[in-house]
Coordinates of C-alpha atoms and ligand atoms in Angstrom, one line a residue:
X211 CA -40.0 4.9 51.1
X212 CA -39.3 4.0 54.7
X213 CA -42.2 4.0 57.1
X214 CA -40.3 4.8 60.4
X215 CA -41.8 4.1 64.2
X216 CA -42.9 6.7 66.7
X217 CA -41.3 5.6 69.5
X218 CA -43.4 6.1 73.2
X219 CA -41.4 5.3 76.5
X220 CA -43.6 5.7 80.0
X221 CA -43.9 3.2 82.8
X222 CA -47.1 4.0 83.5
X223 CA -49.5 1.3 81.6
X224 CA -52.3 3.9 81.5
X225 CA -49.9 6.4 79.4
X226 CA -48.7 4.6 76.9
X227 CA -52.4 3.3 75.9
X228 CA -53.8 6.3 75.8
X229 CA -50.8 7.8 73.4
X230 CA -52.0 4.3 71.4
X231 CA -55.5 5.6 71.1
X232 CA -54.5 9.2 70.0
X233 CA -51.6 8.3 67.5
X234 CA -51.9 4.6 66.2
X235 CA -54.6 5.9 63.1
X236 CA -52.1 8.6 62.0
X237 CA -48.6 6.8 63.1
X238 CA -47.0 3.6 63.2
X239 CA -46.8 3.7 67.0
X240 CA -44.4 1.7 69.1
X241 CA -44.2 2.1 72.8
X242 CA -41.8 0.9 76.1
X243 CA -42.5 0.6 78.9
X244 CA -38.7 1.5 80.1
X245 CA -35.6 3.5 78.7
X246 CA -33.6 0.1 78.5
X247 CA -36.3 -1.5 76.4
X248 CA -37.0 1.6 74.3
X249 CA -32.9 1.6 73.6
X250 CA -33.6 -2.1 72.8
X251 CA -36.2 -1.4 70.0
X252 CA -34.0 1.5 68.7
X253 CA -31.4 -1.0 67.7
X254 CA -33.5 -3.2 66.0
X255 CA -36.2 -1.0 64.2
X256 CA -35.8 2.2 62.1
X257 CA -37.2 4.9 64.6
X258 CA -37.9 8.2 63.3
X259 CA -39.0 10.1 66.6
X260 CA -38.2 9.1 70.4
X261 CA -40.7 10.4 72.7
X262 CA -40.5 9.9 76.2
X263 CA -41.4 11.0 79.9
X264 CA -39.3 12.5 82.1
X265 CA -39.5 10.8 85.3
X266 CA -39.4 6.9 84.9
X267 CA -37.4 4.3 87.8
X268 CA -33.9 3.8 86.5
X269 CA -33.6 6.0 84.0
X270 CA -35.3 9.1 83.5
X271 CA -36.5 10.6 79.8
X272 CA -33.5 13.2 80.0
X273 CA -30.5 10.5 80.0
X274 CA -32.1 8.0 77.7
X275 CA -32.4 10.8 75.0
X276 CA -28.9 11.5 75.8
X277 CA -28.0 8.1 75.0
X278 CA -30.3 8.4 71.8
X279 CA -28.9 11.1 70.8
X280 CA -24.9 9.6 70.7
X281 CA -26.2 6.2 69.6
X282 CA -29.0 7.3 67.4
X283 CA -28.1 10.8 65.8
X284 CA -30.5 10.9 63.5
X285 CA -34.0 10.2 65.4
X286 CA -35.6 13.3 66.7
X287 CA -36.4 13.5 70.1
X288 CA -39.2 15.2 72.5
X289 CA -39.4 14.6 76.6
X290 CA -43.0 14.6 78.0
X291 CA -42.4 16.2 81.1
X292 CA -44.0 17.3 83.9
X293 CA -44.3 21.4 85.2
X294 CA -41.9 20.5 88.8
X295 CA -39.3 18.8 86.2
X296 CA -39.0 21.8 83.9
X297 CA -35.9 23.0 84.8
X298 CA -34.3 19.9 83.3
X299 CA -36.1 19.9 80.6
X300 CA -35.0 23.3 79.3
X301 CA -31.3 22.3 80.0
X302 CA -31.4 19.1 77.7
X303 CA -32.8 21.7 75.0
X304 CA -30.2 23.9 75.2
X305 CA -27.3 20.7 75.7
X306 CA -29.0 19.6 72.6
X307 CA -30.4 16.6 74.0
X308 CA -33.5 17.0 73.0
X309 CA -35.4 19.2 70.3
X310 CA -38.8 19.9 72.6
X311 CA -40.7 19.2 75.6
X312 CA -44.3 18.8 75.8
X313 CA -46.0 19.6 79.5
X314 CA -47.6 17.1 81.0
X315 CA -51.1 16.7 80.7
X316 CA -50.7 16.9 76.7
X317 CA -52.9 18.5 73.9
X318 CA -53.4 15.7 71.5
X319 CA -54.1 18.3 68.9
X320 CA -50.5 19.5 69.5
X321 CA -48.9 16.5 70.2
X322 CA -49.7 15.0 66.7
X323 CA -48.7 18.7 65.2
X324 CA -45.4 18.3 67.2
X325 CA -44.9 14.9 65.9
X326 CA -45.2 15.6 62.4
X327 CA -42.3 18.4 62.5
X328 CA -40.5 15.4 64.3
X329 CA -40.9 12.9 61.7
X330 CA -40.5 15.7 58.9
X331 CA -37.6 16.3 60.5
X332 CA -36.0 13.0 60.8
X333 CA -37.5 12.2 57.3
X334 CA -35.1 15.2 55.8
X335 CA -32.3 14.7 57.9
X336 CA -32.1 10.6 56.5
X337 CA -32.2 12.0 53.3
X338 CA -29.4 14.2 53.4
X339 CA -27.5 11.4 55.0
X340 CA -28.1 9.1 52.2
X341 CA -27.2 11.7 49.8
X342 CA -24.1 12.2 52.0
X343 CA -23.5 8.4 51.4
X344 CA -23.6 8.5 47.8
X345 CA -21.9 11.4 46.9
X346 CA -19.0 9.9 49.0
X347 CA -19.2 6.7 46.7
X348 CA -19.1 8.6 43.4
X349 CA -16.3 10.8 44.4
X350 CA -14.8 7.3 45.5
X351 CA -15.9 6.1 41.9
X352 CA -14.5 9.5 39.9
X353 CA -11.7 9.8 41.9
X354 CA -10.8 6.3 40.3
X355 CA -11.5 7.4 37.1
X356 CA -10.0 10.4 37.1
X357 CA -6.8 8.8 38.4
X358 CA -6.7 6.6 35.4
X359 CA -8.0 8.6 33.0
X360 CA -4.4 10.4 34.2
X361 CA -2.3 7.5 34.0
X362 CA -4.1 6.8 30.4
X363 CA -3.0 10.0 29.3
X364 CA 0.3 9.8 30.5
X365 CA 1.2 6.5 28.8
X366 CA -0.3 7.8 25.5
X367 CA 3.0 9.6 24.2
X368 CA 5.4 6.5 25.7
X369 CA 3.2 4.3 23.6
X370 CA 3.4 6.2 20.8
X371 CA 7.2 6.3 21.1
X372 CA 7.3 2.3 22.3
X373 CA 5.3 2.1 18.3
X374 CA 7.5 3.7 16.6
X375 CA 11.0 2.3 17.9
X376 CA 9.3 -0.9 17.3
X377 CA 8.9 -0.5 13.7
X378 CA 11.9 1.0 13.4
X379 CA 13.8 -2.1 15.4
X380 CA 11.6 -4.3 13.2
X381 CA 12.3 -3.1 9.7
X382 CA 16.4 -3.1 10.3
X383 CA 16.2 -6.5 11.0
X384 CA 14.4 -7.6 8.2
X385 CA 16.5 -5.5 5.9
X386 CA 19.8 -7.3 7.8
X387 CA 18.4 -10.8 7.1
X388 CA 17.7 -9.5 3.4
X389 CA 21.1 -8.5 3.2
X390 CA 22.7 -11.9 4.8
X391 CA 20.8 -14.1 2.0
X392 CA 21.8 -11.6 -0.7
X393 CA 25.6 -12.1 0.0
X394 CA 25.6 -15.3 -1.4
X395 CA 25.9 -19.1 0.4
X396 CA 28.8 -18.3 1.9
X397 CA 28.9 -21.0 5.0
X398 CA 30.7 -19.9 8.0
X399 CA 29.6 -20.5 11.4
X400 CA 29.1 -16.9 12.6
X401 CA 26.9 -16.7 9.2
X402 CA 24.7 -19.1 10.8
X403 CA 24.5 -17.7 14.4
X404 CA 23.6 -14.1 13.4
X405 CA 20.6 -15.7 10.8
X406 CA 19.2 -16.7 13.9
X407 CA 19.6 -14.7 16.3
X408 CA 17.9 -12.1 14.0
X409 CA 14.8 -14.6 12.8
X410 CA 14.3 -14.8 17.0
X411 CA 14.8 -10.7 17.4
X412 CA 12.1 -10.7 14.5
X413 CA 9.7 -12.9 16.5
X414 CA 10.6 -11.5 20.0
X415 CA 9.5 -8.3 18.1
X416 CA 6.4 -9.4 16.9
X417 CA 5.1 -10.6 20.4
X418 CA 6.2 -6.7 21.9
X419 CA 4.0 -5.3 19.3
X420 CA 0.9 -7.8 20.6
X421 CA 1.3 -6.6 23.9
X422 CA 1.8 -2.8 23.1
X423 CA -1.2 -3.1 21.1
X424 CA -3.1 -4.6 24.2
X425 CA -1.7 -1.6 26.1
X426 CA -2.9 0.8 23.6
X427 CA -6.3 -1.0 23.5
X428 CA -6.3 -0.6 27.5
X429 CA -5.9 3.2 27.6
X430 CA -8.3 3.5 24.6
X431 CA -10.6 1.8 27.0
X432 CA -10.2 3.7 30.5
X433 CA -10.8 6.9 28.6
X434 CA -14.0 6.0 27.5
X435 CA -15.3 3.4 30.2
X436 CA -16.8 5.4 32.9
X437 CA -19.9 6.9 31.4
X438 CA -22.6 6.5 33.4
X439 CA -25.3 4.6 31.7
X440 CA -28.1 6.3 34.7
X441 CA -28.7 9.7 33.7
X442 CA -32.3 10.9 34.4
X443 CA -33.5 14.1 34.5
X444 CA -32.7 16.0 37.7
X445 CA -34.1 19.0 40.1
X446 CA -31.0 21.6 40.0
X447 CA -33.0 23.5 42.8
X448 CA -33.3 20.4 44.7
X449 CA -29.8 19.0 44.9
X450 CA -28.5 22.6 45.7
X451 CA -31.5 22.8 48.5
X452 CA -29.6 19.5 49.9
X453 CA -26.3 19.8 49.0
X454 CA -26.6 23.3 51.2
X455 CA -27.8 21.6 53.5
X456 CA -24.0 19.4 54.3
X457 CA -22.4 22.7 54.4
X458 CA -24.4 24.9 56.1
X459 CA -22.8 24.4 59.6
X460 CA -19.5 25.9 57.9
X461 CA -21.2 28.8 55.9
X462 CA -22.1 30.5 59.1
X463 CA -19.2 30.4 60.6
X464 CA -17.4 31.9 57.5
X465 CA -19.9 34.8 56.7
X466 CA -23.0 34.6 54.5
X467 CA -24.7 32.8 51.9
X468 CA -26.6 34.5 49.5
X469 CA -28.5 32.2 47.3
X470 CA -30.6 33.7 44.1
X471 CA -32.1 31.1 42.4
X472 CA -33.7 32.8 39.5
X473 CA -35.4 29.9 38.1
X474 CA -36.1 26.3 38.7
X475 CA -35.0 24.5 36.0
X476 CA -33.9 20.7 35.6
X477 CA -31.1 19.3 33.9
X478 CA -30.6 16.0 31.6
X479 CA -27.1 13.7 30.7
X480 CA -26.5 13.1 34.6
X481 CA -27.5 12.2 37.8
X482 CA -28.7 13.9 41.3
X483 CA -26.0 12.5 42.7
X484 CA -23.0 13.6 40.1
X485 CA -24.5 17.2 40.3
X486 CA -24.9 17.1 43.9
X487 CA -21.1 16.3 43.5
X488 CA -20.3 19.3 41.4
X489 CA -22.5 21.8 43.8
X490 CA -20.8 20.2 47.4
X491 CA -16.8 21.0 45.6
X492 CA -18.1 24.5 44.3
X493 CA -19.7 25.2 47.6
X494 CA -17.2 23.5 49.8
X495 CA -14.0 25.6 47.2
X496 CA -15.5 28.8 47.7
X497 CA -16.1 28.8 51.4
X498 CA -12.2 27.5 52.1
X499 CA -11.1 30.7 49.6
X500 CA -13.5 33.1 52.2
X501 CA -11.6 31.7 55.2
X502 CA -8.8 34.4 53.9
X503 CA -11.4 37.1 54.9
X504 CA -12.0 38.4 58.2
X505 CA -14.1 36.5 60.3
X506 CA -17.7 36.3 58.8
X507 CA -17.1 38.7 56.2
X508 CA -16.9 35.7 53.7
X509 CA -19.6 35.5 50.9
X510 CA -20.2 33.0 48.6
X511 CA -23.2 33.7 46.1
X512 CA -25.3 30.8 44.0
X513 CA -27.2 31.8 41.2
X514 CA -29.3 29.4 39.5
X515 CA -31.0 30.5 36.1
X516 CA -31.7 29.2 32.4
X517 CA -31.4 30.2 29.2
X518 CA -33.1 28.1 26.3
X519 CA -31.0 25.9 26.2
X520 CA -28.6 25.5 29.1
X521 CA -29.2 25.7 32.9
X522 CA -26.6 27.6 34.7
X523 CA -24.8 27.6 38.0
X524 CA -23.0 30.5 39.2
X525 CA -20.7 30.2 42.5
X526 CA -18.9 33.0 43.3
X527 CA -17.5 34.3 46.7
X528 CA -15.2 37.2 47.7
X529 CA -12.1 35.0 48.8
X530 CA -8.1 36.2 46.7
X531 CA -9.6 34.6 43.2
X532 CA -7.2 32.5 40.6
X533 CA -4.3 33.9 39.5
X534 CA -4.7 34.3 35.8
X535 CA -1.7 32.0 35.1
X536 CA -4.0 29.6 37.2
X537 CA -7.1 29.3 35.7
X538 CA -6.2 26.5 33.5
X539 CA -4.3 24.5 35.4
X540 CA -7.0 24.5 38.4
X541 CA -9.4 21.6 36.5
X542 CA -6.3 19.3 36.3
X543 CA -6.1 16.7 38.2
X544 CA -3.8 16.8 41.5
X545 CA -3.4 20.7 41.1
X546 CA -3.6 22.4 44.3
X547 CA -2.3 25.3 46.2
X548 CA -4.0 23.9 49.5
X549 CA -0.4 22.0 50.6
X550 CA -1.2 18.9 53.2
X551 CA -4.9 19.7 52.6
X552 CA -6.5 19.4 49.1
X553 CA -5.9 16.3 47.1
X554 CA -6.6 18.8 44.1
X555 CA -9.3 16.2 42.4
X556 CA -12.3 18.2 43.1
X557 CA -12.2 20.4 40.0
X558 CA -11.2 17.5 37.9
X559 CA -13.9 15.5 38.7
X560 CA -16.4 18.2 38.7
X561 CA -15.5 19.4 35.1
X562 CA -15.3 15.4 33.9
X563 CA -19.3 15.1 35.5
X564 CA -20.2 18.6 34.2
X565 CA -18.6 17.6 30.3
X566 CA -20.0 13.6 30.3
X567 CA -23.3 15.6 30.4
X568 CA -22.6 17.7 27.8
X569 CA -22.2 20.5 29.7
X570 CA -19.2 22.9 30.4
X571 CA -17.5 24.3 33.7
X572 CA -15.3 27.6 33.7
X573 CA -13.8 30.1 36.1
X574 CA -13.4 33.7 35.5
X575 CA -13.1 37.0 38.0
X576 CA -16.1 37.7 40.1
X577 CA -17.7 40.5 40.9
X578 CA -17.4 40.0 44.2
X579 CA -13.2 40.0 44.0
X580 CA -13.0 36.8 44.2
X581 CA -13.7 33.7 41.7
X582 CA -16.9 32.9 39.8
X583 CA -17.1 29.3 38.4
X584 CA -19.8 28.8 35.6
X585 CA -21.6 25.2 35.5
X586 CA -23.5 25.2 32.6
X587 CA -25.7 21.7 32.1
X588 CA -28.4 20.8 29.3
X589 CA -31.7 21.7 30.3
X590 CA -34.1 18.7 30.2
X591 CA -36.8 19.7 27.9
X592 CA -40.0 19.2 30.0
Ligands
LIG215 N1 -13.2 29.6 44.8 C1 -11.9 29.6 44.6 N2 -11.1 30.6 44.9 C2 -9.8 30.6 44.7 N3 -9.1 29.5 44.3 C3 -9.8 28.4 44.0 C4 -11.3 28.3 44.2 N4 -11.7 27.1 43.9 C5 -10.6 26.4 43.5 N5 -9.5 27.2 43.6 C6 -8.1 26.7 43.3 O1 -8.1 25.6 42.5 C7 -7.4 24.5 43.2 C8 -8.0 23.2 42.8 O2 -9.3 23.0 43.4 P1 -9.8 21.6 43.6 O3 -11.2 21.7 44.2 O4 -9.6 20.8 42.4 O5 -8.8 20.9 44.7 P2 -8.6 21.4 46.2 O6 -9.8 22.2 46.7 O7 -7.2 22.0 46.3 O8 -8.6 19.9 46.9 P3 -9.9 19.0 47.2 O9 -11.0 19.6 46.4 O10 -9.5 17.7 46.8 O11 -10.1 19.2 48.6 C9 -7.4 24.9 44.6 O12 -6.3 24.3 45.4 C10 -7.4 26.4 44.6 O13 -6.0 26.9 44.5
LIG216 MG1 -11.8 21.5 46.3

């Protein structure tokens, strides 16, 4: 776990010793005595919260979290300021410069209260991102697989065909060079010419069966290689509780989420991450099908329960549904009715993660008028 600084910036001497005092027992404190070498520890230390005062030479508090803010997204950030400088203060709230301002003189009972909502904050925030990160690289990761778990399955019936022309190719030949020496010793040239040119087809043969049987041995391969070997037990309720979190900017501008998670329960055979995967295409799915609707009179439901033996997922949303001649074909790879805009992987890759944990993934009408996908995944016995 990362132990990220509290960062103080005041040029008075006095200030910043005195914000030692209070906050150095609870926080690892750093402090500047300027906005240039406050945005010169930012780049070199992991900061969780920038604090600083308003009115400094140079730069004041107000355009240094600014610049925080483009060049350091993730670290909250408070202005100490005094009562003639609110104005400014309230406008960098609202410009979302800044999340608070503390007046000047400062509680330290509040201050330290303020802080930890900071750090909490920042401490969330750098967890979704790394989520964020790895869900990118196993969707990087499945997309691969998926792509040649495809082009396995493809060159399965070609093989097959390759196999079977082979022996075919192979068995005329034999039985011409069996019929060559039965016809006696006759001598001729020719005679001699087509002996070997069939003994080389026979060996030329032989070598196109050793490398169709490396092919074979190649697909046999792909289709079985990318099972993860890092399944743990995971918190269903978490991941969703994060996962939400990517997509909630969107949800509100579609319509509403309503989210009934009738249980808590944890699932085995995967990872936070593949789930997190499943959950973020599910989510992100139903909120482009509500974009048909009306402004904000999209919904998308998740329900989360159990049974005694599977944990179970339920997206739904009120958006045109699948067509019935559709609902197969939407978990194959590539299939997509969002032209220019869906690479139509998200449904594969979903029901591979969902199956390699022994679980299952299936659409049917919803309720709401729209689809309902199921994700059902093993519950972890604990
Ligand atoms: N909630 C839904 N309502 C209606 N149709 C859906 C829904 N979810 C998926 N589909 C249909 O299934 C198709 C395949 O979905 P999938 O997630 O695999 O790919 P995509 O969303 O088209 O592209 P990508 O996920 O790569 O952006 C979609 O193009 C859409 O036609
Ligand atoms: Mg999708």
């Amino acid at each position: 776990m990362s132990n990220p600084y509290i960062l103080f910036v005041d040029d008075d001497d006095a200030n910043r010793l005195v914000f030692e005092a209070v906050c150095g027992d609870e926080f690892r404190v750093a402090t500047a005595p300027s906005a240039q070498d406050a945005l010169d520890f930012l780049a070199q230390h992991e900061v969780g919260v920038l604090i600083s005062d308003q009115r400094m030479p140079g730069m004041t508090g107000v355009e240094l979290l600014e610049i925080a803010r483009r060049e350091h997204p993730q670290v909250a950030r408070l202005l100490i300021t005094a009562f003639s400088d609110l104005e400014s203060a309230i406008d960098a709230i609202n410009r979302g410069h800044i999340r608070r301002y503390l007046r000047k003189p400062w509680d330290p009972d509040l201050l330290k209260r303020e802080l930890h909502d900071a750090l909490e904050l920042y401490e969330l925030s750098d967890k979704v991102q790394r989520l964020e990160r790895r869900l990118v690289d196993t969707e990087r990761v499945y997309s691969l697989g998926i792509i040649a778990a495809s082009i396995a399955h493809e060159l399965r019936n070609p093989l097959a065909f390759i196999k079977e022309n082979l022996e075919r190719a192979r068995s005329l030949t034999a039985r011409s060079l069996e019929t060559l020496a039965a016809e006696g010793d006759g001598d001729g040239a020719g005679r001699r010419a087509l002996q070997k040119a069939l003994t080389q087809t026979g060996s030329a043969l032989d070598d196109i069966e050793a490398g169709v049987q490396r092919m074979a041995a190649v697909v046999q391969g792909v289709e079985v290689s990318s099972r993860s070997a890092d399944a743990n037990d995971v918190d269903l309720r978490d991941v969703l509780r994060l996962t939400l979190r990517m997509v909630q900017g969107q949800i509100r501008y579609a319509g509403r989420l309503e989210l009934a998670p009738r249980a808590s329960p944890w699932v085995r055979g995967t990872t936070r991450d593949k789930v997190g995967q499943v959950l973020l295409n599910l989510a992100v799915n139903a909120l482009q099908a509500v974009e048909a609707n009306p402004y904000g009179e999209g919904i998308v439901r998740i329900e989360v329960d159990h049974d005694e033996d599977w944990a179970i997922v339920e997206v739904s949303d009120n958006g045109p549904g699948v067509a019935a001649g559709d609902r197969a074909k939407i978990f194959d790879p590539f299939f997509t009715r969002k032209q220019g805009e869906g690479t139509g992987l998200g449904l594969a890759i979903s029901k591979r993660i969902a199956e390699e944990a022994g679980g299952t993934l299936t659409v049917e009408p919803s309720p709401l008028g729209g689809a309902m996908f199921r994700l059902r995944l093993p519950l972890a016995k604990r």
